[in-house]
Amino acid sequence: MRAERILVVDDEDRIRSTVVSYLREEGYHVDEAATGEEAVAKARDKSPDLVVLDVRLPGIDGFEVLQQLRRTSDVYVIMLTARADETDRLIGLEGGADDYVTKPFSPRELVARVRTVLRRKGMTSSVDEDVLEFDGIAVNLARRQVGVDGHAVETTALEFDLLAALASSPGRVFSRRQLIERIWGWDFFGDERIVDTHISNLRKALGDSADPLRFIGTVRGVGYKFRGVRS
């Protein structure tokens, strides 16, 4: 089994070299970039499994890098943001980032977050079916593909994981904490509201904006559930 490849993007040499060193000690193949332009080029050439992406970069910033990545890839992206700047975190998540870590951070905590993300890759659901089919939507777990009304739908890697977790237990209500434990892992230490942002993005991807919602319902004060009916 090949070692996963990670791209670390940060213009601060000390931070970048420290993160790279810790990740290599864990056995990952690691590439690095100091600018946005270099990050886009290396992501295209190396096809990483995960990108650690700083927001503040010379040239094109991390948000623009994220936009360019999302045009061609659903690679997992963990953004590095300033601790006090919630706006950066929200922009990153709404732009397709899967997770964020605030600066200053412990390299060991970042490595733990990376390990959690990559561990769940390919382990989306415990159900035996390869394809979950409902009226209007099909979720192919093996190929990580989604179709709505016969048309392919693009989702990020994390959005797919959320959809698969919900669709694997239609009608079951999941709290934010339950979804975090299933998708992000038990060692997640961020804000639980990250779930709301990704659910919102997933609904947009599915075209699920009508009232009542077709696929993902909100149970006020509790959490979310999949509303699909088996076809």
Short mmCIF file of C-alpha atoms in Angstrom, two decimals:
data_model
loop_
_atom_site.label_atom_id
_atom_site.label_comp_id
_atom_site.label_asym_id
_atom_site.label_seq_id
_atom_site.Cartn_x
_atom_site.Cartn_y
_atom_site.Cartn_z
CA MET A 1 0.00 0.00 0.00
CA ARG A 2 1.47 3.33 -1.07
CA ALA A 3 2.13 6.12 1.41
CA GLU A 4 -0.22 9.08 1.04
CA ARG A 5 1.20 12.24 -0.54
CA ILE A 6 0.73 15.59 1.19
CA LEU A 7 1.41 19.09 -0.10
CA VAL A 8 2.33 21.67 2.56
CA VAL A 9 1.90 25.30 1.49
CA ASP A 10 3.20 28.10 3.73
CA ASP A 11 5.48 31.05 3.01
CA GLU A 12 7.05 30.94 6.49
CA ASP A 13 10.09 28.68 6.14
CA ARG A 14 10.19 27.73 9.82
CA ILE A 15 6.55 26.65 9.98
CA ARG A 16 6.68 24.85 6.65
CA SER A 17 9.87 22.94 7.43
CA THR A 18 8.58 21.92 10.86
CA VAL A 19 5.30 20.59 9.47
CA VAL A 20 7.11 18.79 6.64
CA SER A 21 9.50 17.17 9.11
CA TYR A 22 6.72 15.92 11.38
CA LEU A 23 4.71 14.52 8.45
CA ARG A 24 7.71 12.73 6.98
CA GLU A 25 8.39 11.14 10.35
CA GLU A 26 4.88 9.68 10.08
CA GLY A 27 5.82 8.06 6.78
CA TYR A 28 4.00 10.39 4.38
CA HIS A 29 5.43 11.55 1.05
CA VAL A 30 5.56 15.34 1.45
CA ASP A 31 5.97 18.11 -1.12
CA GLU A 32 6.18 21.76 -0.17
CA ALA A 33 5.44 25.15 -1.68
CA ALA A 34 6.05 28.71 -0.49
CA THR A 35 3.76 30.62 -2.88
CA GLY A 36 0.29 30.23 -4.27
CA GLU A 37 1.52 29.82 -7.82
CA GLU A 38 3.95 27.10 -6.77
CA ALA A 39 1.17 25.36 -4.83
CA VAL A 40 -1.15 25.22 -7.84
CA ALA A 41 1.63 23.86 -10.05
CA LYS A 42 2.69 21.18 -7.56
CA ALA A 43 -0.89 20.15 -6.85
CA ARG A 44 -1.38 19.64 -10.58
CA ASP A 45 1.89 17.71 -11.05
CA LYS A 46 1.94 15.63 -7.84
CA SER A 47 -1.79 14.89 -7.31
CA PRO A 48 -1.59 14.95 -3.49
CA ASP A 49 -4.07 13.14 -1.26
CA LEU A 50 -4.23 16.15 1.08
CA VAL A 51 -3.15 19.80 1.02
CA VAL A 52 -2.20 21.84 4.10
CA LEU A 53 -2.80 25.37 2.86
CA ASP A 54 -1.98 28.68 4.56
CA VAL A 55 -4.39 31.53 3.89
CA ARG A 56 -1.81 34.32 3.78
CA LEU A 57 0.52 33.71 0.84
CA PRO A 58 2.50 36.02 -1.44
CA GLY A 59 1.10 36.37 -4.93
CA ILE A 60 -2.22 34.55 -5.12
CA ASP A 61 -3.50 33.86 -1.61
CA GLY A 62 -4.77 30.63 -0.13
CA PHE A 63 -8.39 31.37 -1.04
CA GLU A 64 -7.51 31.70 -4.73
CA VAL A 65 -5.40 28.54 -4.55
CA LEU A 66 -8.39 26.75 -3.04
CA GLN A 67 -10.66 27.97 -5.84
CA GLN A 68 -8.23 26.73 -8.47
CA LEU A 69 -7.90 23.36 -6.76
CA ARG A 70 -11.66 22.93 -6.57
CA ARG A 71 -12.06 23.44 -10.32
CA THR A 72 -10.32 20.15 -11.00
CA SER A 73 -10.01 18.20 -7.75
CA ASP A 74 -11.82 17.07 -4.62
CA VAL A 75 -8.54 16.69 -2.70
CA TYR A 76 -8.85 17.14 1.06
CA VAL A 77 -7.76 20.64 2.10
CA ILE A 78 -6.87 21.75 5.63
CA MET A 79 -6.44 25.53 5.81
CA LEU A 80 -4.17 27.35 8.24
CA THR A 81 -5.79 30.54 9.53
CA ALA A 82 -5.11 33.24 12.11
CA ARG A 83 -6.62 32.34 15.47
CA ALA A 84 -8.58 35.58 15.81
CA ASP A 85 -9.90 35.76 12.24
CA GLU A 86 -13.19 33.86 12.06
CA THR A 87 -13.90 35.46 8.68
CA ASP A 88 -10.96 33.60 7.12
CA ARG A 89 -12.24 30.31 8.46
CA LEU A 90 -15.76 30.87 7.14
CA ILE A 91 -14.53 31.98 3.70
CA GLY A 92 -12.29 28.94 3.50
CA LEU A 93 -15.01 26.48 4.48
CA GLU A 94 -17.59 28.06 2.19
CA GLY A 95 -15.01 27.95 -0.61
CA GLY A 96 -14.58 24.21 -0.28
CA ALA A 97 -11.96 23.67 2.42
CA ASP A 98 -12.57 20.52 4.44
CA ASP A 99 -11.11 21.66 7.73
CA TYR A 100 -9.00 24.38 9.33
CA VAL A 101 -6.31 24.71 11.97
CA THR A 102 -5.65 28.02 13.67
CA LYS A 103 -2.21 29.56 14.16
CA PRO A 104 -0.26 29.20 16.34
CA PHE A 105 -0.73 25.44 16.40
CA SER A 106 1.02 22.36 17.67
CA PRO A 107 2.62 20.37 14.82
CA ARG A 108 1.55 17.20 16.60
CA GLU A 109 -2.07 18.38 16.61
CA LEU A 110 -1.87 19.14 12.88
CA VAL A 111 -0.39 15.71 12.18
CA ALA A 112 -3.20 14.14 14.23
CA ARG A 113 -5.77 16.03 12.14
CA VAL A 114 -4.06 14.91 8.92
CA ARG A 115 -3.99 11.31 10.15
CA THR A 116 -7.71 11.44 10.99
CA VAL A 117 -8.65 12.82 7.57
CA LEU A 118 -6.60 10.26 5.65
CA ARG A 119 -7.76 7.41 7.86
CA ARG A 120 -11.38 7.99 6.91
CA LYS A 121 -10.56 8.21 3.21
CA GLY A 122 -12.03 5.17 1.53
CA MET A 123 -13.87 4.19 4.72
CA THR A 124 -16.97 6.25 4.17
CA SER A 125 -19.59 3.81 5.34
CA SER A 126 -19.99 0.54 7.12
CA VAL A 127 -22.89 -0.60 4.94
CA ASP A 128 -22.36 -3.47 2.50
CA GLU A 129 -23.88 -1.77 -0.55
CA ASP A 130 -21.70 -0.10 -3.16
CA VAL A 131 -24.52 2.20 -4.30
CA LEU A 132 -27.24 3.80 -2.19
CA GLU A 133 -30.23 4.58 -4.42
CA PHE A 134 -33.15 6.80 -3.47
CA ASP A 135 -35.81 8.71 -5.37
CA GLY A 136 -33.89 11.43 -7.19
CA ILE A 137 -30.43 10.66 -5.83
CA ALA A 138 -27.81 7.90 -6.00
CA VAL A 139 -24.66 7.73 -3.88
CA ASN A 140 -21.94 5.44 -5.25
CA LEU A 141 -19.76 4.63 -2.26
CA ALA A 142 -17.17 2.64 -4.18
CA ARG A 143 -16.57 5.33 -6.82
CA ARG A 144 -17.37 8.26 -4.53
CA GLN A 145 -19.84 9.67 -7.04
CA VAL A 146 -23.21 11.35 -6.62
CA GLY A 147 -26.05 11.66 -9.11
CA VAL A 148 -29.16 13.81 -8.71
CA ASP A 149 -32.05 13.30 -11.12
CA GLY A 150 -29.69 11.45 -13.44
CA HIS A 151 -27.05 14.17 -13.51
CA ALA A 152 -23.58 13.93 -11.96
CA VAL A 153 -23.00 16.24 -9.00
CA GLU A 154 -19.61 17.54 -7.89
CA THR A 155 -18.87 17.49 -4.17
CA THR A 156 -15.74 17.94 -2.12
CA ALA A 157 -14.30 14.87 -0.43
CA LEU A 158 -15.67 15.89 2.95
CA GLU A 159 -19.10 16.77 1.56
CA PHE A 160 -19.28 13.30 0.05
CA ASP A 161 -18.34 11.74 3.38
CA LEU A 162 -21.11 13.68 5.12
CA LEU A 163 -23.67 12.68 2.50
CA ALA A 164 -22.64 9.02 2.65
CA ALA A 165 -22.83 8.97 6.45
CA LEU A 166 -26.34 10.44 6.41
CA ALA A 167 -27.59 8.38 3.46
CA SER A 168 -26.30 5.15 4.99
CA SER A 169 -28.87 5.59 7.78
CA PRO A 170 -31.88 7.31 6.17
CA GLY A 171 -34.26 8.82 8.69
CA ARG A 172 -31.77 8.67 11.54
CA VAL A 173 -31.09 12.00 13.23
CA PHE A 174 -27.41 12.77 13.72
CA SER A 175 -26.26 15.46 16.14
CA ARG A 176 -23.32 17.68 15.19
CA ARG A 177 -21.13 15.79 17.65
CA GLN A 178 -22.09 12.43 16.15
CA LEU A 179 -21.24 13.64 12.66
CA ILE A 180 -17.95 15.09 13.87
CA GLU A 181 -17.00 11.82 15.54
CA ARG A 182 -17.87 9.87 12.40
CA ILE A 183 -16.31 12.22 9.83
CA TRP A 184 -13.62 14.22 11.59
CA GLY A 185 -12.78 11.68 14.30
CA TRP A 186 -12.84 11.56 18.09
CA ASP A 187 -9.78 13.81 18.38
CA PHE A 188 -11.44 16.78 16.64
CA PHE A 189 -10.89 19.93 18.70
CA GLY A 190 -12.49 22.70 16.60
CA ASP A 191 -15.87 24.44 16.56
CA GLU A 192 -18.86 22.09 16.08
CA ARG A 193 -20.47 24.72 13.84
CA ILE A 194 -18.13 23.55 11.10
CA VAL A 195 -20.80 20.90 10.44
CA ASP A 196 -23.40 23.56 9.61
CA THR A 197 -21.15 25.15 7.00
CA HIS A 198 -20.45 21.86 5.25
CA ILE A 199 -24.12 20.84 5.34
CA SER A 200 -25.00 24.17 3.74
CA ASN A 201 -22.38 23.64 1.02
CA LEU A 202 -23.58 20.09 0.44
CA ARG A 203 -27.17 21.25 0.02
CA LYS A 204 -26.07 23.79 -2.58
CA ALA A 205 -24.16 21.10 -4.47
CA LEU A 206 -27.24 18.85 -4.49
CA GLY A 207 -29.55 21.69 -5.49
CA ASP A 208 -31.36 21.01 -2.23
CA SER A 209 -32.66 24.49 -1.52
CA ALA A 210 -36.42 24.15 -1.91
CA ASP A 211 -38.83 24.10 1.01
CA PRO A 212 -39.32 21.38 2.06
CA LEU A 213 -35.78 20.10 1.52
CA ARG A 214 -35.58 16.95 -0.61
CA PHE A 215 -32.55 15.23 0.81
CA ILE A 216 -31.06 16.67 3.99
CA GLY A 217 -33.43 17.85 6.67
CA THR A 218 -32.74 19.87 9.80
CA VAL A 219 -34.13 18.68 13.11
CA ARG A 220 -34.12 21.87 15.15
CA GLY A 221 -32.16 21.69 18.36
CA VAL A 222 -30.85 18.23 17.49
CA GLY A 223 -29.07 17.92 14.15
CA TYR A 224 -29.57 16.58 10.63
CA LYS A 225 -31.12 13.60 8.88
CA PHE A 226 -31.29 12.16 5.37
CA ARG A 227 -34.83 12.38 3.96
CA GLY A 228 -34.36 10.23 0.84
CA VAL A 229 -36.86 7.46 0.06
CA ARG A 230 -35.52 4.15 -1.28
CA SER A 231 -36.20 3.73 -4.98
#
